Amino acid sequence: MIKIICSGKLKEQYLNDLVNDYLKRINKYHKLEIVEIKDENSLEKERDSILKYINKNDYIITCDINGDLITSEKFAELIDKTFINYSTIDFVIGSSIGIHDDIKKIASKSISFSRVTFPHGFFRGLLLEQIYRAFKINNNETYHK
């Protein structure tokens, strides 16, 4: 299972449409769940909310502007190899105030798709697109160019 833990609810309909489209596409390959936690103004409160959804046997990946820059091919490889040893991958998207250091410490990996800052709702869609692309790559299906 893939779990995306993120702060806040999407307010814009076009982002909801984007997310729902990729959820349908991904669920043909793998179970994916999006967990929306309350948008907090405290890293400690956000940390506590995130930790409620992380199991000790999960592979945790933080999505962080300072994480390792990763290509689509390497991302696909990461997902493929991780599922050999783990049944669940948790992606944590921090809020506008960041990700608490305690979450970063328990993360197995920290990744970044760019050094550019994205709006959180848009990044959620971008992450889902990259997950979908990873499954297409790993199944040798046309989509990735």
mmCIF file of N, CA, C and O in Angstrom, residues 93-135:
data_model
loop_
_atom_site.group_PDB
_atom_site.id
_atom_site.type_symbol
_atom_site.label_atom_id
_atom_site.label_comp_id
_atom_site.label_asym_id
_atom_site.label_seq_id
_atom_site.Cartn_x
_atom_site.Cartn_y
_atom_site.Cartn_z
ATOM 1 N N ILE A 93 4.136 14.738 3.046
ATOM 2 C CA ILE A 93 4.249 16.085 2.485
ATOM 3 C C ILE A 93 4.015 17.049 3.636
ATOM 4 O O ILE A 93 2.933 17.063 4.218
ATOM 5 N N GLY A 94 5.008 17.820 3.970
ATOM 6 C CA GLY A 94 4.879 18.767 5.064
ATOM 7 C C GLY A 94 3.977 19.936 4.699
ATOM 8 O O GLY A 94 3.616 20.139 3.549
ATOM 9 N N SER A 95 3.643 20.687 5.695
ATOM 10 C CA SER A 95 2.817 21.879 5.482
ATOM 11 C C SER A 95 3.713 23.044 5.079
ATOM 12 O O SER A 95 4.918 22.882 4.882
ATOM 13 N N SER A 96 3.139 24.214 5.039
ATOM 14 C CA SER A 96 3.923 25.407 4.678
ATOM 15 C C SER A 96 4.965 25.741 5.732
ATOM 16 O O SER A 96 5.892 26.499 5.466
ATOM 17 N N ILE A 97 4.839 25.165 6.931
ATOM 18 C CA ILE A 97 5.843 25.416 7.968
ATOM 19 C C ILE A 97 6.922 24.336 7.986
ATOM 20 O O ILE A 97 7.832 24.383 8.803
ATOM 21 N N GLY A 98 6.814 23.366 7.096
ATOM 22 C CA GLY A 98 7.858 22.363 6.961
ATOM 23 C C GLY A 98 7.491 21.022 7.554
ATOM 24 O O GLY A 98 6.323 20.708 7.765
ATOM 25 N N ILE A 99 8.532 20.211 7.808
ATOM 26 C CA ILE A 99 8.382 18.885 8.397
ATOM 27 C C ILE A 99 9.223 18.847 9.670
ATOM 28 O O ILE A 99 10.398 19.211 9.657
ATOM 29 N N HIS A 100 8.621 18.415 10.753
ATOM 30 C CA HIS A 100 9.316 18.361 12.037
ATOM 31 C C HIS A 100 10.539 17.445 11.939
ATOM 32 O O HIS A 100 10.509 16.408 11.270
ATOM 33 N N ASP A 101 11.603 17.803 12.632
ATOM 34 C CA ASP A 101 12.840 17.025 12.629
ATOM 35 C C ASP A 101 12.623 15.587 13.100
ATOM 36 O O ASP A 101 13.311 14.671 12.634
ATOM 37 N N ASP A 102 11.683 15.367 13.995
ATOM 38 C CA ASP A 102 11.414 13.997 14.466
ATOM 39 C C ASP A 102 10.916 13.110 13.324
ATOM 40 O O ASP A 102 11.231 11.920 13.277
ATOM 41 N N ILE A 103 10.135 13.683 12.417
ATOM 42 C CA ILE A 103 9.665 12.933 11.248
ATOM 43 C C ILE A 103 10.832 12.684 10.307
ATOM 44 O O ILE A 103 11.001 11.582 9.778
ATOM 45 N N LYS A 104 11.651 13.692 10.100
ATOM 46 C CA LYS A 104 12.825 13.535 9.229
ATOM 47 C C LYS A 104 13.759 12.453 9.754
ATOM 48 O O LYS A 104 14.338 11.699 8.981
ATOM 49 N N LYS A 105 13.897 12.362 11.071
ATOM 50 C CA LYS A 105 14.800 11.376 11.677
ATOM 51 C C LYS A 105 14.325 9.945 11.473
ATOM 52 O O LYS A 105 15.141 9.033 11.339
ATOM 53 N N ILE A 106 13.012 9.724 11.477
ATOM 54 C CA ILE A 106 12.516 8.347 11.310
ATOM 55 C C ILE A 106 12.311 7.983 9.839
ATOM 56 O O ILE A 106 12.053 6.823 9.524
ATOM 57 N N ALA A 107 12.444 8.967 8.961
ATOM 58 C CA ALA A 107 12.264 8.707 7.532
ATOM 59 C C ALA A 107 13.401 7.836 7.003
ATOM 60 O O ALA A 107 14.554 7.992 7.388
ATOM 61 N N SER A 108 13.042 6.935 6.117
ATOM 62 C CA SER A 108 14.032 6.090 5.456
ATOM 63 C C SER A 108 14.732 6.854 4.352
ATOM 64 O O SER A 108 15.882 6.587 4.027
ATOM 65 N N LYS A 109 14.021 7.826 3.769
ATOM 66 C CA LYS A 109 14.547 8.581 2.637
ATOM 67 C C LYS A 109 13.847 9.929 2.580
ATOM 68 O O LYS A 109 12.702 10.062 2.971
ATOM 69 N N SER A 110 14.572 10.908 2.071
ATOM 70 C CA SER A 110 14.001 12.230 1.825
ATOM 71 C C SER A 110 14.270 12.567 0.369
ATOM 72 O O SER A 110 15.416 12.502 -0.095
ATOM 73 N N ILE A 111 13.206 12.887 -0.364
ATOM 74 C CA ILE A 111 13.363 13.149 -1.797
ATOM 75 C C ILE A 111 12.833 14.530 -2.163
ATOM 76 O O ILE A 111 12.031 15.126 -1.441
ATOM 77 N N SER A 112 13.312 15.005 -3.311
ATOM 78 C CA SER A 112 12.834 16.259 -3.880
ATOM 79 C C SER A 112 12.738 16.076 -5.381
ATOM 80 O O SER A 112 13.602 15.453 -5.995
ATOM 81 N N PHE A 113 11.683 16.595 -5.973
ATOM 82 C CA PHE A 113 11.553 16.587 -7.423
ATOM 83 C C PHE A 113 12.141 17.844 -8.033
ATOM 84 O O PHE A 113 12.303 17.935 -9.242
ATOM 85 N N SER A 114 12.432 18.835 -7.189
ATOM 86 C CA SER A 114 12.947 20.110 -7.677
ATOM 87 C C SER A 114 13.381 20.952 -6.486
ATOM 88 O O SER A 114 12.927 20.732 -5.372
ATOM 89 N N ARG A 115 14.215 21.919 -6.737
ATOM 90 C CA ARG A 115 14.576 22.877 -5.692
ATOM 91 C C ARG A 115 13.593 24.051 -5.683
ATOM 92 O O ARG A 115 13.698 24.965 -4.877
ATOM 93 N N VAL A 116 12.605 23.987 -6.550
ATOM 94 C CA VAL A 116 11.560 25.004 -6.617
ATOM 95 C C VAL A 116 10.481 24.664 -5.595
ATOM 96 O O VAL A 116 10.139 23.498 -5.399
ATOM 97 N N THR A 117 9.942 25.663 -4.932
ATOM 98 C CA THR A 117 8.838 25.462 -3.995
ATOM 99 C C THR A 117 7.524 25.417 -4.776
ATOM 100 O O THR A 117 7.268 26.266 -5.631
ATOM 101 N N PHE A 118 6.708 24.397 -4.476
ATOM 102 C CA PHE A 118 5.404 24.245 -5.121
ATOM 103 C C PHE A 118 4.295 24.474 -4.096
ATOM 104 O O PHE A 118 4.476 24.152 -2.913
ATOM 105 N N PRO A 119 3.136 24.958 -4.533
ATOM 106 C CA PRO A 119 1.980 24.980 -3.630
ATOM 107 C C PRO A 119 1.669 23.538 -3.212
ATOM 108 O O PRO A 119 1.836 22.603 -4.013
ATOM 109 N N HIS A 120 1.236 23.335 -1.975
ATOM 110 C CA HIS A 120 1.053 21.984 -1.454
ATOM 111 C C HIS A 120 0.045 21.165 -2.242
ATOM 112 O O HIS A 120 0.255 19.974 -2.466
ATOM 113 N N GLY A 121 -1.050 21.774 -2.634
ATOM 114 C CA GLY A 121 -2.047 21.042 -3.411
ATOM 115 C C GLY A 121 -1.511 20.619 -4.764
ATOM 116 O O GLY A 121 -1.747 19.499 -5.222
ATOM 117 N N PHE A 122 -0.784 21.502 -5.400
ATOM 118 C CA PHE A 122 -0.182 21.176 -6.697
ATOM 119 C C PHE A 122 0.846 20.064 -6.539
ATOM 120 O O PHE A 122 0.908 19.138 -7.339
ATOM 121 N N PHE A 123 1.647 20.135 -5.464
ATOM 122 C CA PHE A 123 2.657 19.101 -5.257
ATOM 123 C C PHE A 123 2.010 17.735 -5.029
ATOM 124 O O PHE A 123 2.525 16.709 -5.472
ATOM 125 N N ARG A 124 0.879 17.713 -4.362
ATOM 126 C CA ARG A 124 0.167 16.444 -4.163
ATOM 127 C C ARG A 124 -0.153 15.806 -5.513
ATOM 128 O O ARG A 124 0.052 14.609 -5.719
ATOM 129 N N GLY A 125 -0.646 16.637 -6.439
ATOM 130 C CA GLY A 125 -0.916 16.139 -7.791
ATOM 131 C C GLY A 125 0.348 15.696 -8.503
ATOM 132 O O GLY A 125 0.369 14.667 -9.184
ATOM 133 N N LEU A 126 1.416 16.452 -8.335
ATOM 134 C CA LEU A 126 2.702 16.107 -8.952
ATOM 135 C C LEU A 126 3.226 14.777 -8.401
ATOM 136 O O LEU A 126 3.688 13.918 -9.162
ATOM 137 N N LEU A 127 3.141 14.572 -7.098
ATOM 138 C CA LEU A 127 3.579 13.315 -6.502
ATOM 139 C C LEU A 127 2.763 12.148 -7.047
ATOM 140 O O LEU A 127 3.310 11.095 -7.413
ATOM 141 N N LEU A 128 1.461 12.320 -7.130
ATOM 142 C CA LEU A 128 0.611 11.257 -7.669
ATOM 143 C C LEU A 128 0.957 10.953 -9.121
ATOM 144 O O LEU A 128 1.003 9.786 -9.524
ATOM 145 N N GLU A 129 1.234 11.992 -9.900
ATOM 146 C CA GLU A 129 1.617 11.765 -11.291
ATOM 147 C C GLU A 129 2.909 10.961 -11.355
ATOM 148 O O GLU A 129 3.047 10.037 -12.169
ATOM 149 N N GLN A 130 3.873 11.274 -10.505
ATOM 150 C CA GLN A 130 5.148 10.548 -10.507
ATOM 151 C C GLN A 130 4.977 9.105 -10.018
ATOM 152 O O GLN A 130 5.656 8.201 -10.512
ATOM 153 N N ILE A 131 4.081 8.880 -9.096
ATOM 154 C CA ILE A 131 3.788 7.508 -8.664
ATOM 155 C C ILE A 131 3.179 6.727 -9.820
ATOM 156 O O ILE A 131 3.565 5.585 -10.103
ATOM 157 N N TYR A 132 2.233 7.342 -10.516
ATOM 158 C CA TYR A 132 1.622 6.695 -11.684
ATOM 159 C C TYR A 132 2.684 6.408 -12.739
ATOM 160 O O TYR A 132 2.768 5.299 -13.282
ATOM 161 N N ARG A 133 3.528 7.377 -13.019
ATOM 162 C CA ARG A 133 4.607 7.209 -13.991
ATOM 163 C C ARG A 133 5.529 6.059 -13.571
ATOM 164 O O ARG A 133 5.959 5.262 -14.393
ATOM 165 N N ALA A 134 5.808 5.959 -12.279
ATOM 166 C CA ALA A 134 6.671 4.884 -11.777
ATOM 167 C C ALA A 134 6.069 3.515 -12.076
ATOM 168 O O ALA A 134 6.785 2.598 -12.506
ATOM 169 N N PHE A 135 4.768 3.362 -11.870
ATOM 170 C CA PHE A 135 4.133 2.080 -12.166
ATOM 171 C C PHE A 135 4.158 1.794 -13.666
ATOM 172 O O PHE A 135 4.352 0.644 -14.071
#
